[in-house]
Amino acid sequence: MLYQVESMFDDMEKKMRRLKKQKYEENMENFMAANEAYFLEMEVYLDKGDPEKAAKEIAEEFVEAGKSRYEGKGKGTVQADLNFFMIYYVFPAILKRNHEYAKLLADTLCETWGSSFKNSKIGYTDYETLYKAFREKIFGIF
């Protein structure tokens, strides 16, 4: 399941650099298109049987993929970047697809992510809420 899902983090640094409203919208469209197969695979897996068990398995596999992708690359800033990437791209993309179990998956992934990485108790929101928070730059600070 989720073969090479770590590729979802490709160009993470580029997607997070100088993040402005218009660029975020473009980045999100590209992110969702490039990773549609992974999101579809997650949704199909959630639909097959016990959604809670499936969400936990997906979350664990996703977290392991993230860990292996950035293992040994400096913990502090890389972890912060990963956390922001999850908040800005992964969670909103999951929710934006409006799948029946999207919130369950996002909740489970958020919980698993937070317990798997030190100082990574993160939250999430949907794309529309994040997008509206931008002025020209996210919260006017970047």
Short mmCIF file of C-alpha atoms in Angstrom, two decimals:
data_model
loop_
_atom_site.label_atom_id
_atom_site.label_comp_id
_atom_site.label_asym_id
_atom_site.label_seq_id
_atom_site.Cartn_x
_atom_site.Cartn_y
_atom_site.Cartn_z
CA MET A 1 0.00 0.00 0.00
CA LEU A 2 1.10 3.58 -0.70
CA TYR A 3 4.18 2.50 -2.61
CA GLN A 4 6.67 5.42 -2.68
CA VAL A 5 4.29 7.81 -0.92
CA GLU A 6 7.37 9.63 0.37
CA SER A 7 7.50 11.25 -3.08
CA MET A 8 4.62 13.39 -1.81
CA PHE A 9 7.30 15.37 0.02
CA ASP A 10 9.26 16.09 -3.18
CA ASP A 11 9.85 19.79 -3.64
CA MET A 12 8.68 20.45 -0.09
CA GLU A 13 11.21 23.23 0.38
CA LYS A 14 10.20 24.85 -2.90
CA LYS A 15 6.49 24.69 -2.03
CA MET A 16 7.10 26.31 1.35
CA ARG A 17 9.40 29.11 0.16
CA ARG A 18 7.89 32.61 -0.13
CA LEU A 19 4.40 31.26 0.25
CA LYS A 20 1.92 33.85 -0.96
CA LYS A 21 -1.80 33.54 -1.63
CA GLN A 22 -1.59 33.09 -5.40
CA LYS A 23 1.41 30.78 -5.16
CA TYR A 24 -0.29 28.67 -2.49
CA GLU A 25 -3.33 28.18 -4.71
CA GLU A 26 -1.11 27.11 -7.63
CA ASN A 27 1.05 24.88 -5.42
CA MET A 28 -2.02 23.16 -3.96
CA GLU A 29 -3.47 22.44 -7.41
CA ASN A 30 -0.14 20.96 -8.52
CA PHE A 31 0.24 19.00 -5.28
CA MET A 32 -3.22 17.46 -5.56
CA ALA A 33 -2.75 16.58 -9.23
CA ALA A 34 0.69 15.05 -8.67
CA ASN A 35 -0.54 12.97 -5.72
CA GLU A 36 -4.05 12.08 -6.84
CA ALA A 37 -3.18 8.38 -7.10
CA TYR A 38 -2.08 8.27 -3.44
CA PHE A 39 -5.22 10.01 -2.22
CA LEU A 40 -7.39 7.70 -4.32
CA GLU A 41 -5.54 4.66 -2.98
CA MET A 42 -6.14 5.86 0.59
CA GLU A 43 -9.84 6.37 -0.10
CA VAL A 44 -10.25 2.94 -1.69
CA TYR A 45 -8.51 1.35 1.29
CA LEU A 46 -10.78 3.22 3.72
CA ASP A 47 -13.84 1.96 1.84
CA LYS A 48 -12.83 -1.72 1.90
CA GLY A 49 -13.64 -2.63 5.48
CA ASP A 50 -13.11 -1.12 8.90
CA PRO A 51 -12.43 2.59 8.22
CA GLU A 52 -10.89 3.25 11.64
CA LYS A 53 -8.42 0.39 11.29
CA ALA A 54 -7.66 1.41 7.71
CA ALA A 55 -7.08 5.04 8.74
CA LYS A 56 -4.63 3.92 11.42
CA GLU A 57 -2.73 1.72 8.96
CA ILE A 58 -2.58 4.51 6.38
CA ALA A 59 -1.39 7.00 9.00
CA GLU A 60 1.34 4.68 10.27
CA GLU A 61 2.59 3.97 6.77
CA PHE A 62 2.51 7.65 5.86
CA VAL A 63 4.45 8.65 8.98
CA GLU A 64 7.07 5.97 8.32
CA ALA A 65 7.45 7.24 4.75
CA GLY A 66 7.98 10.78 6.03
CA LYS A 67 10.54 9.58 8.56
CA SER A 68 12.50 7.55 6.04
CA ARG A 69 12.50 10.39 3.50
CA TYR A 70 14.14 12.85 5.89
CA GLU A 71 16.06 10.57 8.24
CA GLY A 72 19.42 12.05 9.20
CA LYS A 73 18.84 15.45 7.58
CA GLY A 74 18.92 17.57 10.72
CA LYS A 75 16.05 17.30 13.12
CA GLY A 76 14.96 20.84 14.10
CA THR A 77 14.25 22.82 10.96
CA VAL A 78 13.46 19.77 8.84
CA GLN A 79 10.83 18.66 11.35
CA ALA A 80 9.33 22.14 11.47
CA ASP A 81 9.19 22.20 7.67
CA LEU A 82 7.55 18.77 7.61
CA ASN A 83 4.96 19.91 10.14
CA PHE A 84 4.12 23.02 8.13
CA PHE A 85 3.98 20.99 4.92
CA MET A 86 1.48 18.64 6.52
CA ILE A 87 -0.62 21.60 7.70
CA TYR A 88 -0.48 23.54 4.42
CA TYR A 89 -0.71 20.70 1.92
CA VAL A 90 -1.40 17.16 3.12
CA PHE A 91 -4.32 17.75 5.50
CA PRO A 92 -6.08 20.33 3.31
CA ALA A 93 -5.69 18.03 0.29
CA ILE A 94 -7.23 15.10 2.17
CA LEU A 95 -10.18 17.24 3.27
CA LYS A 96 -10.59 18.97 -0.08
CA ARG A 97 -11.37 15.64 -1.75
CA ASN A 98 -14.58 15.40 0.35
CA HIS A 99 -14.35 11.65 0.83
CA GLU A 100 -16.73 10.13 3.36
CA TYR A 101 -13.85 9.28 5.72
CA ALA A 102 -11.64 12.31 5.03
CA LYS A 103 -12.02 13.76 8.52
CA LEU A 104 -11.39 10.36 10.12
CA LEU A 105 -8.21 9.99 8.08
CA ALA A 106 -7.06 13.54 8.85
CA ASP A 107 -7.73 13.10 12.58
CA THR A 108 -5.91 9.77 12.68
CA LEU A 109 -2.97 11.03 10.65
CA CYS A 110 -2.70 14.16 12.79
CA GLU A 111 -2.69 12.11 15.99
CA THR A 112 -0.20 9.56 14.63
CA TRP A 113 2.06 12.31 13.29
CA GLY A 114 2.07 14.10 16.65
CA SER A 115 2.92 11.00 18.63
CA SER A 116 5.61 9.87 16.17
CA PHE A 117 7.74 13.02 16.04
CA LYS A 118 9.11 15.01 18.95
CA ASN A 119 7.45 18.42 19.41
CA SER A 120 5.03 17.80 16.57
CA LYS A 121 1.61 18.05 18.16
CA ILE A 122 0.07 19.82 15.20
CA GLY A 123 -3.46 20.65 14.17
CA TYR A 124 -5.01 21.08 10.78
CA THR A 125 -7.70 22.91 8.90
CA ASP A 126 -9.28 22.76 5.49
CA TYR A 127 -7.97 24.45 2.35
CA GLU A 128 -10.60 27.21 2.25
CA THR A 129 -9.86 28.33 5.80
CA LEU A 130 -6.13 28.40 5.14
CA TYR A 131 -6.55 30.16 1.80
CA LYS A 132 -8.72 32.86 3.39
CA ALA A 133 -6.04 33.39 6.07
CA PHE A 134 -3.62 34.63 3.43
CA ARG A 135 -3.58 38.27 2.58
CA GLU A 136 -0.74 38.55 0.13
CA LYS A 137 1.35 36.38 2.44
CA ILE A 138 0.23 33.82 5.00
CA PHE A 139 -1.05 35.76 8.02
CA GLY A 140 0.89 38.70 6.54
CA ILE A 141 4.20 37.48 8.01
CA PHE A 142 6.18 35.53 5.39
#
